[in-house]
Tab-separated table of C-alpha atoms and ligand atoms in Angstrom:
chain	number	residue	atom	x	y	z
A	275	MET	CA	0.000	0.000	0.000
A	276	GLY	CA	1.352	3.431	-0.914
A	277	LYS	CA	1.896	6.166	1.595
A	278	ILE	CA	-0.867	8.661	2.289
A	279	MET	CA	-0.361	12.157	3.627
A	280	LEU	CA	-2.989	14.399	5.165
A	281	THR	CA	-2.722	17.711	6.906
A	282	GLY	CA	-4.530	20.999	7.120
A	283	ASP	CA	-4.970	24.448	8.572
A	284	ARG	CA	-7.762	26.417	10.150
A	285	PRO	CA	-8.840	29.250	7.875
A	286	THR	CA	-8.853	31.970	10.516
A	287	GLY	CA	-6.483	34.260	8.624
A	288	ARG	CA	-3.781	34.362	6.036
A	289	LEU	CA	-0.873	31.988	6.524
A	290	HIS	CA	2.410	33.432	7.752
A	291	ILE	CA	6.039	32.388	7.568
A	292	GLY	CA	5.618	30.431	10.821
A	293	HIS	CA	3.095	28.190	9.051
A	294	TYR	CA	5.463	28.033	6.104
A	295	VAL	CA	8.574	26.786	7.894
A	296	GLY	CA	6.554	24.804	10.438
A	297	SER	CA	4.773	22.635	7.916
A	298	LEU	CA	3.872	24.089	4.538
A	299	ARG	CA	7.376	24.060	3.044
A	300	ARG	CA	7.793	20.442	4.123
A	301	ARG	CA	4.474	19.432	2.597
A	302	VAL	CA	5.547	20.770	-0.737
A	303	GLU	CA	8.844	18.879	-0.541
A	304	LEU	CA	6.985	15.696	0.376
A	305	GLN	CA	4.514	16.277	-2.429
A	306	ASN	CA	7.351	16.586	-4.906
A	307	SER	CA	9.276	13.618	-3.506
A	308	GLY	CA	6.951	11.242	-5.326
A	309	GLU	CA	6.842	9.112	-2.174
A	310	PHE	CA	3.121	9.480	-1.666
A	311	GLU	CA	0.356	7.683	-3.426
A	312	LYS	CA	-2.286	10.116	-2.201
A	313	ILE	CA	-2.068	13.564	-0.663
A	314	PHE	CA	-4.900	15.426	1.059
A	315	ILE	CA	-4.595	19.009	2.213
A	316	MET	CA	-7.572	20.234	4.177
A	317	ILE	CA	-8.901	23.680	4.856
A	318	ALA	CA	-10.301	22.975	8.335
A	319	ASP	CA	-13.253	25.357	8.353
A	320	ALA	CA	-15.438	23.195	10.596
A	321	GLN	CA	-12.668	23.054	13.161
A	322	ALA	CA	-12.124	26.797	12.837
A	323	LEU	CA	-15.793	27.277	13.680
A	324	THR	CA	-15.385	25.426	16.982
A	325	ASP	CA	-13.888	28.574	18.446
A	326	ASN	CA	-15.172	31.078	15.896
A	327	PHE	CA	-18.788	29.997	15.674
A	328	GLU	CA	-19.958	33.557	16.228
A	329	ASN	CA	-17.900	34.769	13.311
A	330	PRO	CA	-18.669	32.575	10.298
A	331	GLU	CA	-17.994	35.408	7.871
A	332	LYS	CA	-14.342	35.492	8.943
A	333	ILE	CA	-13.943	31.801	8.166
A	334	ARG	CA	-15.792	32.149	4.855
A	335	GLN	CA	-13.551	34.999	3.718
A	336	ASN	CA	-10.368	33.183	4.638
A	337	ILE	CA	-10.987	29.985	2.656
A	338	ILE	CA	-9.755	31.634	-0.525
A	339	GLU	CA	-6.827	33.258	1.304
A	340	VAL	CA	-5.590	29.929	2.629
A	341	ALA	CA	-6.155	28.294	-0.768
A	342	LEU	CA	-4.055	31.019	-2.413
A	343	ASP	CA	-1.371	30.608	0.242
A	344	TYR	CA	-1.291	26.853	-0.414
A	345	LEU	CA	-1.025	27.240	-4.158
A	346	SER	CA	1.536	30.000	-3.931
A	347	ALA	CA	3.669	27.832	-1.606
A	348	GLY	CA	3.790	25.239	-4.369
A	349	LEU	CA	1.059	22.758	-3.522
A	350	ASP	CA	0.146	21.416	-6.906
A	351	PRO	CA	-3.489	20.439	-7.482
A	352	SER	CA	-2.406	17.731	-9.918
A	353	LYS	CA	-0.596	16.006	-7.045
A	354	SER	CA	-2.423	17.154	-3.913
A	355	ASN	CA	-6.164	17.195	-3.267
A	356	ILE	CA	-6.935	20.468	-1.588
A	357	PHE	CA	-10.386	20.302	-0.005
A	358	ILE	CA	-12.793	21.988	2.393
A	359	GLN	CA	-13.545	20.059	5.577
A	360	SER	CA	-17.197	21.018	6.048
A	361	MET	CA	-18.088	19.879	2.541
A	362	ILE	CA	-17.438	16.283	3.610
A	363	PRO	CA	-20.294	15.256	5.934
A	364	GLU	CA	-18.705	11.802	6.316
A	365	LEU	CA	-16.131	13.443	8.584
A	366	THR	CA	-18.851	14.672	10.936
A	367	GLU	CA	-20.452	11.253	10.967
A	368	LEU	CA	-17.184	9.551	11.877
A	369	THR	CA	-16.715	12.056	14.681
A	370	PHE	CA	-20.036	11.070	16.230
A	371	TYR	CA	-19.074	7.406	16.316
A	372	TYR	CA	-15.508	8.001	17.499
A	373	ALA	CA	-16.878	10.096	20.357
A	374	ASN	CA	-17.977	6.827	21.982
A	375	LEU	CA	-14.345	5.753	22.169
A	376	VAL	CA	-13.043	8.791	24.051
A	377	THR	CA	-13.568	9.836	27.667
A	378	VAL	CA	-14.132	13.358	28.936
A	379	SER	CA	-11.103	13.073	31.208
A	380	ARG	CA	-8.907	12.068	28.269
A	381	LEU	CA	-9.993	15.170	26.375
A	382	GLN	CA	-9.365	17.296	29.450
A	383	ARG	CA	-5.810	16.013	29.546
A	384	ASN	CA	-5.020	16.998	25.936
A	385	PRO	CA	-2.304	19.655	26.450
A	386	THR	CA	-3.164	21.637	23.326
A	387	VAL	CA	-6.848	21.791	24.228
A	388	LYS	CA	-5.891	22.741	27.787
A	389	SER	CA	-3.759	25.686	26.727
A	390	GLU	CA	-6.295	26.822	24.135
A	391	ILE	CA	-9.021	26.816	26.789
A	392	GLN	CA	-6.863	29.121	28.905
A	393	LEU	CA	-5.954	31.317	25.975
A	394	ARG	CA	-9.624	31.826	25.081
A	395	ASN	CA	-10.820	32.216	28.671
A	396	PHE	CA	-13.182	29.306	28.158
A	397	GLU	CA	-12.499	27.879	31.660
A	398	THR	CA	-15.998	28.311	33.027
A	399	SER	CA	-17.951	27.665	29.833
A	400	ILE	CA	-16.222	25.449	27.322
A	401	PRO	CA	-18.248	24.947	24.146
A	402	VAL	CA	-18.744	21.200	23.607
A	403	GLY	CA	-17.820	21.518	19.934
A	404	PHE	CA	-14.501	23.069	20.824
A	405	PHE	CA	-13.840	20.550	23.575
A	406	THR	CA	-14.314	17.640	21.197
A	407	TYR	CA	-12.362	18.946	18.226
A	408	PRO	CA	-9.534	16.444	18.769
A	409	ILE	CA	-12.075	13.718	17.966
A	410	SER	CA	-13.003	15.498	14.779
A	411	GLN	CA	-9.331	15.780	13.932
A	412	ALA	CA	-9.035	12.004	14.340
A	413	SER	CA	-11.812	11.687	11.767
A	414	ASP	CA	-9.974	14.021	9.375
A	415	ILE	CA	-6.887	11.864	9.537
A	416	THR	CA	-8.391	8.377	9.621
A	417	ALA	CA	-11.031	8.982	6.949
A	418	PHE	CA	-8.181	9.085	4.447
A	419	LYS	CA	-6.143	6.315	6.131
A	420	ALA	CA	-3.307	8.803	6.304
A	421	ASP	CA	-0.076	7.397	7.706
A	422	THR	CA	1.846	10.667	7.526
A	423	VAL	CA	0.727	13.967	9.029
A	424	PRO	CA	3.224	16.831	8.684
A	425	VAL	CA	2.345	19.330	11.409
A	426	GLY	CA	3.727	21.809	13.883
A	427	GLU	CA	4.688	20.759	17.387
A	428	ASP	CA	1.418	21.929	18.944
A	429	GLN	CA	-0.423	19.251	16.968
A	430	LEU	CA	1.399	16.269	18.491
A	431	PRO	CA	-1.280	15.705	21.168
A	432	MET	CA	-3.888	15.492	18.384
A	433	ILE	CA	-1.945	12.800	16.559
A	434	GLU	CA	-1.450	10.886	19.806
A	435	GLN	CA	-5.163	11.063	20.531
A	436	THR	CA	-5.907	9.877	16.990
A	437	ARG	CA	-3.627	6.876	17.474
A	438	GLU	CA	-5.498	5.989	20.662
A	439	ILE	CA	-8.838	6.175	18.888
A	440	VAL	CA	-7.529	3.929	16.110
A	441	ARG	CA	-6.340	1.364	18.649
A	442	LYS	CA	-9.580	1.505	20.597
A	443	PHE	CA	-11.577	1.094	17.401
A	444	GLY	CA	-9.467	-1.924	16.496
A	445	GLN	CA	-9.941	-3.548	19.912
A	446	THR	CA	-13.644	-2.778	20.054
A	447	TYR	CA	-14.784	-3.457	16.500
A	448	ARG	CA	-12.285	-4.572	13.904
A	449	GLU	CA	-8.563	-4.327	13.311
A	450	GLY	CA	-7.159	-3.371	9.963
A	451	ILE	CA	-9.623	-0.692	8.908
A	452	LEU	CA	-8.149	2.432	10.474
A	453	VAL	CA	-4.485	3.374	10.227
A	454	GLU	CA	-2.367	4.784	13.072
A	455	PRO	CA	-0.829	8.001	11.778
A	456	ASN	CA	2.631	9.369	12.437
A	457	ALA	CA	3.348	13.052	12.890
A	458	LEU	CA	6.159	14.470	10.842
A	459	LEU	CA	7.906	17.345	12.578
A	460	SER	CA	10.555	19.648	11.221
A	461	SER	CA	14.018	18.594	12.355
A	462	ASN	CA	15.087	22.248	12.417
A	463	THR	CA	14.225	23.512	15.898
A	464	ALA	CA	13.938	27.113	14.665
A	465	CYS	CA	11.118	25.931	12.404
A	466	LEU	CA	9.139	24.265	15.182
A	467	ARG	CA	7.926	27.517	16.582
A	468	LEU	CA	8.987	30.638	14.788
A	469	PRO	CA	8.818	33.651	17.121
A	470	GLY	CA	7.084	36.879	16.164
A	471	THR	CA	8.982	39.828	14.697
A	472	ASP	CA	8.692	41.399	18.175
A	473	GLY	CA	10.483	38.466	19.819
A	474	GLN	CA	7.315	37.042	21.410
A	475	ALA	CA	7.326	33.260	21.465
A	476	LYS	CA	4.556	32.891	18.928
A	477	MET	CA	3.680	34.570	15.678
A	478	SER	CA	0.023	35.484	15.912
A	479	LYS	CA	-2.322	37.783	14.139
A	480	SER	CA	-3.670	39.273	17.351
A	481	LEU	CA	-0.155	40.283	18.412
A	482	GLY	CA	0.517	41.967	15.061
A	483	ASN	CA	3.927	40.330	14.824
A	484	CYS	CA	3.521	38.231	11.668
A	485	ILE	CA	5.122	38.226	8.270
A	486	TYR	CA	2.493	36.884	5.881
A	487	LEU	CA	3.217	34.864	2.783
A	488	ALA	CA	1.095	37.361	0.895
A	489	ASP	CA	3.006	40.420	2.157
A	490	THR	CA	4.557	42.641	-0.494
A	491	GLU	CA	8.305	42.981	-0.840
A	492	LYS	CA	8.063	46.411	0.758
A	493	ASP	CA	6.045	45.163	3.741
A	494	VAL	CA	8.457	42.323	4.378
A	495	LYS	CA	11.426	44.669	4.303
A	496	LYS	CA	9.760	47.112	6.668
A	497	LYS	CA	8.847	44.343	9.124
A	498	ILE	CA	12.351	42.894	9.069
A	499	MET	CA	14.126	46.200	9.512
A	500	GLY	CA	11.848	46.903	12.499
A	501	MET	CA	12.422	43.545	14.170
A	502	TYR	CA	13.257	43.116	17.819
A	503	THR	CA	16.856	42.035	18.408
A	504	ASP	CA	19.154	41.867	21.414
A	505	PRO	CA	18.355	44.819	23.714
A	506	LEU	CA	21.829	44.558	25.272
A	507	HIS	CA	23.505	45.031	21.899
A	508	ILE	CA	23.592	48.811	22.044
A	509	HIS	CA	26.881	49.635	20.347
A	510	ILE	CA	28.206	47.686	17.389
A	511	GLU	CA	31.229	46.580	19.355
A	512	ASP	CA	29.086	45.154	22.221
A	513	PRO	CA	28.810	41.378	22.263
A	514	GLY	CA	25.438	40.281	20.877
A	515	HIS	CA	23.172	37.543	22.193
A	516	LEU	CA	21.471	34.903	20.090
A	517	GLU	CA	18.956	33.533	22.598
A	518	GLY	CA	15.595	35.186	22.212
A	519	ASN	CA	16.854	37.094	19.182
A	520	PRO	CA	14.286	36.434	16.445
A	521	VAL	CA	16.526	37.750	13.663
A	522	PHE	CA	18.849	34.810	14.183
A	523	THR	CA	15.979	32.364	14.631
A	524	TYR	CA	14.637	33.431	11.220
A	525	LEU	CA	18.098	32.993	9.725
A	526	GLU	CA	18.199	29.485	11.217
A	527	ALA	CA	14.910	28.739	9.525
A	528	PHE	CA	15.600	30.326	6.148
A	529	SER	CA	19.256	30.916	5.331
A	530	LYS	CA	21.369	28.591	3.227
A	531	PRO	CA	25.084	28.738	2.442
A	532	GLU	CA	24.303	29.985	-1.079
A	533	HIS	CA	22.617	33.041	0.434
A	534	PHE	CA	25.909	33.898	2.129
A	535	ALA	CA	27.811	33.497	-1.117
A	536	GLU	CA	25.366	35.813	-2.844
A	537	PHE	CA	24.622	38.481	-0.238
A	538	LEU	CA	27.234	38.321	2.518
A	539	PRO	CA	30.373	36.667	1.130
A	540	ASP	CA	32.505	37.687	4.131
A	541	TYR	CA	30.883	34.764	5.949
A	542	ALA	CA	30.703	31.183	4.693
A	543	ASN	CA	27.702	30.230	6.774
A	544	LEU	CA	25.448	31.085	9.700
A	545	ASP	CA	27.901	29.770	12.293
A	546	GLU	CA	30.498	32.317	11.207
A	547	LEU	CA	27.952	35.114	11.328
A	548	LYS	CA	26.801	34.075	14.795
A	549	GLU	CA	30.368	33.884	15.991
A	550	HIS	CA	31.053	37.468	14.915
A	551	TYR	CA	27.778	38.706	16.404
A	552	THR	CA	28.443	37.173	19.818
A	553	ARG	CA	32.056	38.360	19.794
A	554	GLY	CA	30.902	41.926	19.082
A	555	GLY	CA	31.561	44.238	16.172
A	556	LEU	CA	28.664	43.189	13.960
A	557	GLY	CA	25.735	45.584	13.707
A	558	ASP	CA	22.077	44.539	13.764
A	559	GLY	CA	21.434	46.545	10.595
A	560	THR	CA	23.846	44.349	8.630
A	561	VAL	CA	22.225	41.185	9.905
A	562	LYS	CA	18.715	42.462	9.202
A	563	LYS	CA	19.643	43.541	5.690
A	564	PHE	CA	20.995	40.064	5.056
A	565	LEU	CA	17.850	38.489	6.503
A	566	ASN	CA	15.782	40.679	4.219
A	567	ASN	CA	17.730	39.468	1.178
A	568	VAL	CA	17.283	35.870	2.279
A	569	MET	CA	13.567	36.261	2.888
A	570	GLN	CA	12.936	38.082	-0.371
A	571	THR	CA	14.783	35.326	-2.245
A	572	GLU	CA	12.708	32.653	-0.537
A	573	LEU	CA	9.386	34.431	-0.912
A	574	ALA	CA	9.782	35.663	-4.497
A	575	PRO	CA	8.647	32.405	-6.153
A	576	LEU	CA	5.620	32.292	-3.841
A	577	ARG	CA	4.680	35.825	-4.773
A	578	ALA	CA	4.984	35.071	-8.476
A	579	ARG	CA	2.749	32.005	-8.211
A	580	ARG	CA	0.235	33.887	-6.080
A	581	ALA	CA	-0.022	36.640	-8.686
A	582	GLU	CA	-0.921	34.027	-11.318
A	583	TYR	CA	-3.560	32.319	-9.194
A	584	GLU	CA	-5.038	35.650	-8.097
A	585	LYS	CA	-5.891	36.290	-11.725
A	586	ASP	CA	-8.006	33.149	-11.802
A	587	ILE	CA	-10.141	32.965	-8.674
A	588	TYR	CA	-12.821	30.967	-10.511
A	589	GLY	CA	-10.120	28.447	-11.296
A	590	VAL	CA	-9.036	28.305	-7.663
A	591	TYR	CA	-12.606	27.520	-6.605
A	592	GLU	CA	-12.662	24.772	-9.243
A	593	ILE	CA	-9.489	23.338	-7.705
A	594	LEU	CA	-11.182	23.277	-4.289
A	595	LYS	CA	-14.310	21.732	-5.719
A	596	ASN	CA	-12.435	18.977	-7.524
A	597	GLY	CA	-10.219	18.278	-4.528
A	598	THR	CA	-13.287	18.071	-2.305
A	599	GLU	CA	-14.986	15.616	-4.656
A	600	VAL	CA	-12.018	13.245	-4.632
A	601	ALA	CA	-11.643	13.558	-0.859
A	602	ARG	CA	-15.322	12.889	-0.285
A	603	GLU	CA	-15.212	9.617	-2.219
A	604	GLU	CA	-12.291	8.483	-0.144
A	605	ALA	CA	-13.956	9.411	3.159
A	606	ALA	CA	-17.187	7.680	2.104
A	607	LYS	CA	-15.318	4.415	1.532
A	608	THR	CA	-13.803	4.511	5.006
A	609	LEU	CA	-17.116	5.450	6.623
A	610	ALA	CA	-18.781	2.453	4.969
A	611	GLU	CA	-16.099	0.155	6.383
A	612	VAL	CA	-16.404	1.751	9.823
A	613	LYS	CA	-20.179	1.363	9.859
A	614	ALA	CA	-19.948	-2.248	8.768
A	615	ALA	CA	-17.462	-2.960	11.559
A	616	MET	CA	-19.832	-1.223	13.986
A	617	LYS	CA	-22.738	-3.292	12.724
A	618	ILE	CA	-24.701	-0.322	11.469
A	619	ASP	CA	-24.958	-1.477	7.880
A	620	TYR	CA	-28.519	-2.887	8.085
A	621	PHE	CA	-29.611	-2.422	4.509
A	622	THR	CA	-26.466	-3.784	2.890
A	623	ASP	CA	-26.135	-6.852	5.109
A	624	ASN	CA	-28.330	-9.412	3.386
A	625	ALA	CA	-27.381	-12.106	5.882
A	626	LEU	CA	-28.832	-9.992	8.685
A	627	ILE	CA	-32.123	-9.495	6.910
A	628	ALA	CA	-32.327	-13.179	5.968
A	629	SER	CA	-31.639	-14.246	9.561
A	630	HIS	CA	-34.494	-12.068	10.806
A	631	ALA	CA	-36.760	-13.436	8.143
A	632	GLU	CA	-35.872	-16.911	9.306
A	633	LYS	CA	-36.411	-15.975	12.959
A	634	TYR	CA	-39.974	-15.071	12.091
A	635	ASN	CA	-40.445	-18.077	9.859
A	636	ASN	CA	-40.792	-16.114	6.634
A	637	LYS	CA	-40.936	-18.238	3.539
B	129	LIG	N1	-5.586	21.586	14.124
B	129	LIG	C1	-4.927	22.028	12.933
B	129	LIG	C2	-4.524	23.491	13.152
B	129	LIG	O1	-4.692	24.032	14.190
B	129	LIG	C3	-5.782	21.927	11.699
B	129	LIG	C4	-6.230	20.536	11.409
B	129	LIG	C5	-7.517	20.072	11.412
B	129	LIG	C6	-5.412	19.421	11.078
B	129	LIG	N2	-7.556	18.778	11.108
B	129	LIG	C7	-6.300	18.331	10.886
B	129	LIG	C8	-4.039	19.234	10.930
B	129	LIG	C9	-5.831	17.058	10.575
B	129	LIG	C10	-3.576	17.948	10.618
B	129	LIG	C11	-4.466	16.866	10.443
B	129	LIG	O2	-4.044	24.134	12.270
């Protein structure tokens, strides 16, 4: 059996470079590796509604933004099925059945759910839909029998919970239908959680510290030149610090030796640059200018592809529609197997009907 990849994002806003290095860039590499028989990339609108149910217009407007971000990053609709979660009712149905296999206390222990509850001040009144979204995420993954789920670090508890549901389903009903997925994390620690331009631990729209994939060249430059650095590095000759310095974290995530050759040939690689910075004598402006060159080089192909797709929004909706159709067929197959294993396939099980007929002495 060939490998199957599935992953997705909540359409609550445009995607930023944290999404890009955390997962999107990897997905594109995996897509182009030829290793996968099937690839599903999901715009998780139903999940986004679990904590944005009062704001459906926001989700609706961001579907196209996320789709454009995907396509501009290099996801290729001839290789990857890009689809919209809510258009596949089979996923909701699976969620209802999987809910029987999960306890409330297990959900309460999910670290990502826990921290999101705090973040949203849900403590005293947690919406049930939000509370159970890990179960829905298990449906997203298992409906496609995905074995590989490239995600950011915060999604590990979801994959673990999915694996538990798969095992429980196997023990309770039938082995061999659902597949235990594996998370695929970036091996570059800078990519696991890219800080904001202000040095805050997380890039987030509400903090206003994001660089978006759709930002113009000018915007990107302005954001980079205004980035937080080492507050103790006042004079050029002062020794600089790398910890908590987002400029260097971004360089870890984006720079390659060929960028040094092209833009900063005095240094062979990032280690040499870091060494000079910590020794003192290297100004933040020089480092930021280099980072800007690196980022512009990396983002230019994305911008070019985005410009093409932006000219054909009808075509982008067609891509979503086709991807959704293919995904729905796949999910329907799995749901049929799940229902058969759960003995809720009354009309297709002729043996069942015949046995009841016999019980009542039908001729
Ligand atoms: N929870 C993911 C996020 O916050 C989105 C998502 C929904 C997802 N279903 C998924 C990711 C299934 C991977 C697999 O962005």
